Short mmCIF file of C-alpha atoms in Angstrom, two decimals:
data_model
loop_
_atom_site.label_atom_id
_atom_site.label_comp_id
_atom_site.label_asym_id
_atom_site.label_seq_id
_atom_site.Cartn_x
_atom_site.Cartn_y
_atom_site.Cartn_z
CA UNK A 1 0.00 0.00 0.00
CA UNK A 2 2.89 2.77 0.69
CA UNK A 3 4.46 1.81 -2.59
CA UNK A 4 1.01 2.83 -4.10
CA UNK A 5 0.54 5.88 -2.14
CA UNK A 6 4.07 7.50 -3.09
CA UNK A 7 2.73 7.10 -6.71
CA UNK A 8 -0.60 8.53 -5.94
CA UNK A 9 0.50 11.38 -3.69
CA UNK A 10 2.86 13.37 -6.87
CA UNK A 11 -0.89 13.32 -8.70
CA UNK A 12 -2.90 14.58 -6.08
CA UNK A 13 -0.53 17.14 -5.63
CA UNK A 14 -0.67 18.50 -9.22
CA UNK A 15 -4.71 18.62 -8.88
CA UNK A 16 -4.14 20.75 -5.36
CA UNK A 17 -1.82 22.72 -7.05
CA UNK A 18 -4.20 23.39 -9.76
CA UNK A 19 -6.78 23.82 -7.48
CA UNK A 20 -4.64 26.91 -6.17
CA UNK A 21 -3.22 28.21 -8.99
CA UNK A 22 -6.68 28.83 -10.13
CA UNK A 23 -7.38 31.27 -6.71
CA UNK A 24 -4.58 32.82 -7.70
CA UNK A 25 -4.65 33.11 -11.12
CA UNK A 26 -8.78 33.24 -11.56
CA UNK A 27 -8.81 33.78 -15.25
CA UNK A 28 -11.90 31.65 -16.70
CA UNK A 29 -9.90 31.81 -20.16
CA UNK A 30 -6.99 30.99 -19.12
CA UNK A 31 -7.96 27.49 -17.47
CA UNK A 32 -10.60 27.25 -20.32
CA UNK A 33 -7.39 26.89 -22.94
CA UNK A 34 -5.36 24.75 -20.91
CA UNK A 35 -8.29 21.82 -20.48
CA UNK A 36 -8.45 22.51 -24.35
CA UNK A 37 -5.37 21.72 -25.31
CA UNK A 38 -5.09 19.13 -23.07
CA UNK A 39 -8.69 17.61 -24.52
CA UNK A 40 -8.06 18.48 -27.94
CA UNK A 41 -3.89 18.01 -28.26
CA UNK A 42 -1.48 16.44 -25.29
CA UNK A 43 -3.80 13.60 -24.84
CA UNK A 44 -4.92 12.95 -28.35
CA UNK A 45 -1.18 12.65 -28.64
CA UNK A 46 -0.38 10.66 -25.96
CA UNK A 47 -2.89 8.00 -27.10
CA UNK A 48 -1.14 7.57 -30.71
CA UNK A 49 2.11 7.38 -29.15
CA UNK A 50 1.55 4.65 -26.87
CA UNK A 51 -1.16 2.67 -28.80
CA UNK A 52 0.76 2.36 -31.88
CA UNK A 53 3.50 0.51 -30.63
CA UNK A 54 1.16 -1.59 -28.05
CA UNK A 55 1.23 -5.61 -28.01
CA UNK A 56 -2.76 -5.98 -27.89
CA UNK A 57 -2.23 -9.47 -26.46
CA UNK A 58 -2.08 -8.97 -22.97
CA UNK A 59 -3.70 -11.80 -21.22
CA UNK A 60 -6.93 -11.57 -20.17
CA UNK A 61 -7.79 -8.08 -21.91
CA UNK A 62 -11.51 -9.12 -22.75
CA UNK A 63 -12.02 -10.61 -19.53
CA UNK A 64 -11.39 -7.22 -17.79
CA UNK A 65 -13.15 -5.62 -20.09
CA UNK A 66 -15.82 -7.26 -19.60
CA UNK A 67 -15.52 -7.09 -15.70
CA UNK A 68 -15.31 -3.64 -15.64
CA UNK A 69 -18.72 -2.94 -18.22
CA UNK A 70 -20.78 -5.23 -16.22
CA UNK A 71 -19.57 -3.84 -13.03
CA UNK A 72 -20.73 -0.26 -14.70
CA UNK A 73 -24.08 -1.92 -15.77
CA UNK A 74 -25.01 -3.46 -12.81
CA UNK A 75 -24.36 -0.12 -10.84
CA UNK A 76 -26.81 1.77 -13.41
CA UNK A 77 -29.23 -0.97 -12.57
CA UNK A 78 -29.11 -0.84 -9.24
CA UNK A 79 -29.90 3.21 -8.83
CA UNK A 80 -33.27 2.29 -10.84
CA UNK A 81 -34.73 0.82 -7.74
CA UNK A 82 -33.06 2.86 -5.15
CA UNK A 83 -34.86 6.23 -6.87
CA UNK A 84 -38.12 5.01 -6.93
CA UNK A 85 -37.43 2.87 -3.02
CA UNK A 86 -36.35 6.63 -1.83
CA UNK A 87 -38.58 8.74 -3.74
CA UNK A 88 -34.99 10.86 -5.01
CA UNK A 89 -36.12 14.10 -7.11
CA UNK A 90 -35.36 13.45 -11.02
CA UNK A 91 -33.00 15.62 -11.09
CA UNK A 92 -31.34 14.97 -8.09
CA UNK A 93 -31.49 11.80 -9.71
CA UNK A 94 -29.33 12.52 -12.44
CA UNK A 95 -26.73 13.71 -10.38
CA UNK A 96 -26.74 10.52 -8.67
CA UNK A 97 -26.29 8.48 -11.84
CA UNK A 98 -23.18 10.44 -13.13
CA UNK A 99 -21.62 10.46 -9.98
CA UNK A 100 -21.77 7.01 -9.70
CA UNK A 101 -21.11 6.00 -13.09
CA UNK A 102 -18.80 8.53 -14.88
CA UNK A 103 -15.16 8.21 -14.32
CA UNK A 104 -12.33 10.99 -14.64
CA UNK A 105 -10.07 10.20 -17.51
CA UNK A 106 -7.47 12.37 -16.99
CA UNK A 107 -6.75 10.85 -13.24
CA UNK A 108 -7.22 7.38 -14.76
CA UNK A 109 -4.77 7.94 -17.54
CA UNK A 110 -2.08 9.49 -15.27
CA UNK A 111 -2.42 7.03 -12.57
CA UNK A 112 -2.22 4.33 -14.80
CA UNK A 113 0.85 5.55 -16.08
CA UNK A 114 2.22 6.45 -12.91
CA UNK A 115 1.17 2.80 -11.48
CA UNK A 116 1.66 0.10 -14.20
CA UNK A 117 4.24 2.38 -16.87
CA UNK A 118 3.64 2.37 -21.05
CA UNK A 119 1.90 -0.65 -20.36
CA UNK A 120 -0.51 0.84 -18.15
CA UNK A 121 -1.73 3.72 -20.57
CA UNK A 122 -1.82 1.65 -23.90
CA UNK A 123 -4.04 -0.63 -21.81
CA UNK A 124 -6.35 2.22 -20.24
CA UNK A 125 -6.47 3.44 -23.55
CA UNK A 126 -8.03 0.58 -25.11
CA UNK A 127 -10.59 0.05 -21.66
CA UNK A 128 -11.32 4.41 -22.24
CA UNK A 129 -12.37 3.69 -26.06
CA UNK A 130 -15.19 1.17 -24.70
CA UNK A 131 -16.18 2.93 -22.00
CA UNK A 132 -16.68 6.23 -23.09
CA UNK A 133 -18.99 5.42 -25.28
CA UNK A 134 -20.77 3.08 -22.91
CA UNK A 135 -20.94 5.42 -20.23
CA UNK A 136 -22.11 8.33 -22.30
CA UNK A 137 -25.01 6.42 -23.69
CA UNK A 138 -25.88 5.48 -20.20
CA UNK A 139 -25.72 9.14 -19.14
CA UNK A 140 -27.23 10.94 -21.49
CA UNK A 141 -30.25 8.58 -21.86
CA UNK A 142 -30.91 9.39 -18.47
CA UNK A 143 -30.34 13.33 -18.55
CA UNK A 144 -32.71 12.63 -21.42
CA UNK A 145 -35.30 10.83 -19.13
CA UNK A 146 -35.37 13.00 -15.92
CA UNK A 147 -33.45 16.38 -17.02
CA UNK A 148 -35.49 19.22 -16.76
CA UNK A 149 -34.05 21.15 -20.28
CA UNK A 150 -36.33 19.62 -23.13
CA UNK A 151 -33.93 21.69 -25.54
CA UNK A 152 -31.13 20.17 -24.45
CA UNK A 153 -32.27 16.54 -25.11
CA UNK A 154 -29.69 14.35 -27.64
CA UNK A 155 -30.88 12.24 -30.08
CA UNK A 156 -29.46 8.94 -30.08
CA UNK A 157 -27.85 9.24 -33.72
CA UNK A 158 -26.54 12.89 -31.60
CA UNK A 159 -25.05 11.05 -29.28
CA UNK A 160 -23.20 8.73 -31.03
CA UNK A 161 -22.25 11.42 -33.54
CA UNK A 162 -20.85 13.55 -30.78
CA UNK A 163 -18.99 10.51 -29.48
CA UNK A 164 -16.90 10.11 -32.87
CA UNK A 165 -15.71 13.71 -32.55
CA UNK A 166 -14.46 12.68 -28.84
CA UNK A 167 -10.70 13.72 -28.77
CA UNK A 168 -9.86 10.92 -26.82
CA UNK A 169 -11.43 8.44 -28.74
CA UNK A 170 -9.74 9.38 -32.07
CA UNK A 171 -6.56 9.42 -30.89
CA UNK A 172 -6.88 5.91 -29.55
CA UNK A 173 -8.39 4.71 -33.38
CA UNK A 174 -5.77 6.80 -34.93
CA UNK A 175 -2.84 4.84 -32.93
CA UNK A 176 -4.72 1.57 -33.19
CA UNK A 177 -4.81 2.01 -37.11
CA UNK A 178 -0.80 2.96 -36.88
CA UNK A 179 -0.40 -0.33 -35.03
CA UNK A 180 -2.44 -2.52 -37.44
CA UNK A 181 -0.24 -0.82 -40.22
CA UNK A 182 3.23 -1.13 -38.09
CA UNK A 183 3.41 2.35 -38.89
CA UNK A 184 6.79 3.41 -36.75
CA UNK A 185 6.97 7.12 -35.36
CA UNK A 186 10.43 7.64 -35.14
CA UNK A 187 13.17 10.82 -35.78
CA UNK A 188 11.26 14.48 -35.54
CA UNK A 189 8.09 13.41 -35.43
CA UNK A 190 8.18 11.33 -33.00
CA UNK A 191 9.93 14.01 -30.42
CA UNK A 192 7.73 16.32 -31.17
CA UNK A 193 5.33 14.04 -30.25
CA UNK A 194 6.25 13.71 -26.89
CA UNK A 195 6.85 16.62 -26.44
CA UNK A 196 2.89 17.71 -26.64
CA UNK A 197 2.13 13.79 -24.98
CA UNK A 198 4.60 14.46 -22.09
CA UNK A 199 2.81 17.94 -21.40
CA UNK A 200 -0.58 15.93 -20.85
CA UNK A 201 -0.54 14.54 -17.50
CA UNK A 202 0.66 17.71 -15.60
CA UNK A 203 -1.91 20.16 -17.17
CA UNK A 204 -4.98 18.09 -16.90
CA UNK A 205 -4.26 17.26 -13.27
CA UNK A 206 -3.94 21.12 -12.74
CA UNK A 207 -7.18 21.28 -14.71
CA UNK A 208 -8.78 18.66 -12.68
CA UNK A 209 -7.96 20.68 -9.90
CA UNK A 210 -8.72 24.50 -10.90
CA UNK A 211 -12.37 23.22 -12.26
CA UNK A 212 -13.38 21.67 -8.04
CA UNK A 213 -15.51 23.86 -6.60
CA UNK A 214 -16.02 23.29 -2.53
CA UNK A 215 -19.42 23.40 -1.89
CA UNK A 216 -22.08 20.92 -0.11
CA UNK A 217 -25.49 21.45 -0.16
CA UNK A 218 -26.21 20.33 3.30
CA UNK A 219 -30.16 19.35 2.27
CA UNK A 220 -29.00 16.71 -0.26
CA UNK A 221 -25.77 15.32 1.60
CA UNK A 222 -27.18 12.10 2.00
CA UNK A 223 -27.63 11.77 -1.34
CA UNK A 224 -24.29 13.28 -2.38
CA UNK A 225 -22.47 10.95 0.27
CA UNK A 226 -24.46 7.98 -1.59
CA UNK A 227 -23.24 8.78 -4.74
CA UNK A 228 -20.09 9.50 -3.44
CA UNK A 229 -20.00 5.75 -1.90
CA UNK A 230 -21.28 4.04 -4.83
CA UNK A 231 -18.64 5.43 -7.05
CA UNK A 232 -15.83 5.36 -4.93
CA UNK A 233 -16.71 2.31 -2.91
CA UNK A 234 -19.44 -0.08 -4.26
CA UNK A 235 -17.95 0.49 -8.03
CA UNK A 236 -14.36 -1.18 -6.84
CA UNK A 237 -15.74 -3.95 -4.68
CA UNK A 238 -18.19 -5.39 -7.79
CA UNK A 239 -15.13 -5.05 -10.24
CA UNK A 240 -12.86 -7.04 -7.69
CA UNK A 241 -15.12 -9.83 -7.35
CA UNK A 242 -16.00 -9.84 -11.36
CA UNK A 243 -12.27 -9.99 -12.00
CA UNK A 244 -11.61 -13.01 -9.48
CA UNK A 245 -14.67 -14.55 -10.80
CA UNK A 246 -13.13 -14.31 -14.01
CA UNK A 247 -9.44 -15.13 -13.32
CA UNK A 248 -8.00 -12.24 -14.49
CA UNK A 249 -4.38 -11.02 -12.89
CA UNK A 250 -1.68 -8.76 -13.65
CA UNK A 251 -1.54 -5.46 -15.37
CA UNK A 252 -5.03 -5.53 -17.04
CA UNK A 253 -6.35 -6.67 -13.51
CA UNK A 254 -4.94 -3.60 -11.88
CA UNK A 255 -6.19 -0.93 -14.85
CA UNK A 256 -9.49 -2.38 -14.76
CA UNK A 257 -9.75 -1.99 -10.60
CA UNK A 258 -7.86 1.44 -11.15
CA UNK A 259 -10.77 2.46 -13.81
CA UNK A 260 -13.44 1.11 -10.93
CA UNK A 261 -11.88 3.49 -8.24
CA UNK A 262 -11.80 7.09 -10.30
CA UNK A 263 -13.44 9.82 -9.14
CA UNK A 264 -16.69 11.56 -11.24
CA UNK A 265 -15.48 13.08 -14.22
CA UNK A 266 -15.54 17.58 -14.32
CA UNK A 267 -17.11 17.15 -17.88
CA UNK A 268 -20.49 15.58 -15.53
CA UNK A 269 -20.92 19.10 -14.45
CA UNK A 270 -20.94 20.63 -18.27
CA UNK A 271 -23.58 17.74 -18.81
CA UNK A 272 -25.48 18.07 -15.72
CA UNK A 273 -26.09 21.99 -17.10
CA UNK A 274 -26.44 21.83 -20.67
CA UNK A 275 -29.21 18.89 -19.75
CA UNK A 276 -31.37 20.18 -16.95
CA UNK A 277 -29.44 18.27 -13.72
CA UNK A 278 -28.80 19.69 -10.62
CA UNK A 279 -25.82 20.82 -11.55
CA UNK A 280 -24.89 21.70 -7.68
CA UNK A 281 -24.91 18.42 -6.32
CA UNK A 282 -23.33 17.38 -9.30
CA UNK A 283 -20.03 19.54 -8.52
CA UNK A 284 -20.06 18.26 -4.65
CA UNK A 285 -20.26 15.15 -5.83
CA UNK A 286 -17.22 15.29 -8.20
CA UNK A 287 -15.01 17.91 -5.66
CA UNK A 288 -16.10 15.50 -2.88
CA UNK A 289 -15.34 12.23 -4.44
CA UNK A 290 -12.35 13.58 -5.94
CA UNK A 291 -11.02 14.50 -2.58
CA UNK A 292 -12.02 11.16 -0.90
CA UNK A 293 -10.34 9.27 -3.47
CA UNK A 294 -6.76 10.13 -2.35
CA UNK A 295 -7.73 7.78 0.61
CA UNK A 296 -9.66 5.45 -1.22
CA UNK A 297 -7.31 4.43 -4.40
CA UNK A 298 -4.11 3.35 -2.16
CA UNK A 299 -6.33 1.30 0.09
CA UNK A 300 -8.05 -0.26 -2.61
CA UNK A 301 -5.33 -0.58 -5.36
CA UNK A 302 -2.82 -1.99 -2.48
CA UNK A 303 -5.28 -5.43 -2.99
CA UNK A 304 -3.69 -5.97 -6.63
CA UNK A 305 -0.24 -4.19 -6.44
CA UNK A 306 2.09 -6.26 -3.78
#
């Protein structure tokens, strides 16, 4: 476990340091073109490097896979009955549903850098291109359902449209296609490359941190603290016992449980607003499980990693 928190600490500590570099330099623009260039370039970037040179035959990829969707399905299952067994406001409810679903990328990429090395981000790469587009389905279908803006409702053809354009994703088909071709990035290219790719993990922590904003509506903690505990606690434990259940060890164990213990993702908030949510229990519930999640990943992540 100490082994894992010395690797966790040096990330937590870039999203404090954003989180106070943004009270001291408050500029909306300024933090609004660093998570763009991180969205739109490092990562993008990052993704091609590593992918195209990944060995896609890492044992028991589809098994993890697997663990970790089901563990994300059974979760969205499970709030069905707990809304209508608690009578929880629909758009509290929505809230609830990203917060326990919705995973931050940027801490899941950097950690599994930090934690497993290239093999560790070609791997989170691959689970990120399912599970984007998994999650985001799940999501927005049920902003859809019980968000309170009927103009900003996405078709599902909208959806999956907007999903091609993701960043992310295209960098991770662009380096997969480079693979399949054995298309080698060497000489200038290549360092300029990383260059951009080694500027990703340090600016999207610090963007992770500027966009927290501390605030707890005291009149829906328990259902912030629920979500919070879903996400952070129940998430992990189900994706343990899948990947036992299923045999599955080694690095592509340990990315899957990593993915299981993230935090909610900043972009829930955007969502939560464009969609009708209640976008303030949607930003406690992301600061909040952010936070609790410098305890939570060394505990849990010390199962795996001896």
């Amino acid at each position: 476990m100490f082994a894992t928190l010395l690797s966790v600490i040096p990330i937590f500590g870039l999203v404090m340091t954003g989180f106070i570099a943004k009270r001291l330099l408050p500029s909306h623009e300024l933090w609004k073109g660093i998570e763009a260039l991180v969205y739109y370039l490092f990562f993008p970037i990052l993704l091609i490097l590593e992918i195209s040179k990944a060995n896609f035959s890492e044992p028991g990829l589809i098994e993890a896979l697997f663990a970790t969707f089901m563990a994300t399905l059974l979760i969205a299952l499970l709030l069905f009955p707990i809304k209508q067994l608690f009578k929880i406001e629909n758009r509290l409810f929505t809230s609830i549903f990203q917060g326990g679903t919705r995973y931050n990328s940027y801490v899941f990429l950097a950690l599994s850098q930090s934690l497993f090395g290239s093999a560790g981000i070609i791997i989170a790469g691959v689970f990120m291109a399912y599970m984007i587009i998994t999650i985001n389905i799940l999501c927005i279908a049920v902003l859809n359902l019980y968000g309170s803006h009927q103009n900003g409702k996405k078709s599902l053809g909208g959806i999956f449209i907007a999903l091609l354009k993701n960043p992310l994703i295209i960098g991770v088909l662009i380096g997969i296609v480079a693979n399949l071709l054995q298309i080698e990035l060497t000489g200038p290219l290549k360092q300029w490359m990383l260059y951009l790719g080694n500027s990703a993990t340090p600016l999207s922590l610090m963007s992770v941190g500027a966009g927290l904003i501390m605030m707890m509506d005291a009149g829906k903690m328990k259902a912030i603290t629920f979500a919070i505990a879903v996400k952070l606690l129940l998430m992990p434990a189900i994706t343990l016992l899948l990947l036992q259940l299923l045999n599955v060890d080694g690095v592509t164990a340990g990315i899957a449980l990593l993915f299981a213990t993230m935090p909610s993702a900043g972009n829930a908030y955007i969502l939560s607003r464009q969609m009708g949510g209640d976008s303030e229990a949607m930003a406690s519930i992301i600061t909040w499980s952010t936070l609790f999640s410098i305890i939570t990943i060394p505990l849990i992540m010390s199962l795996i990693i001896q």
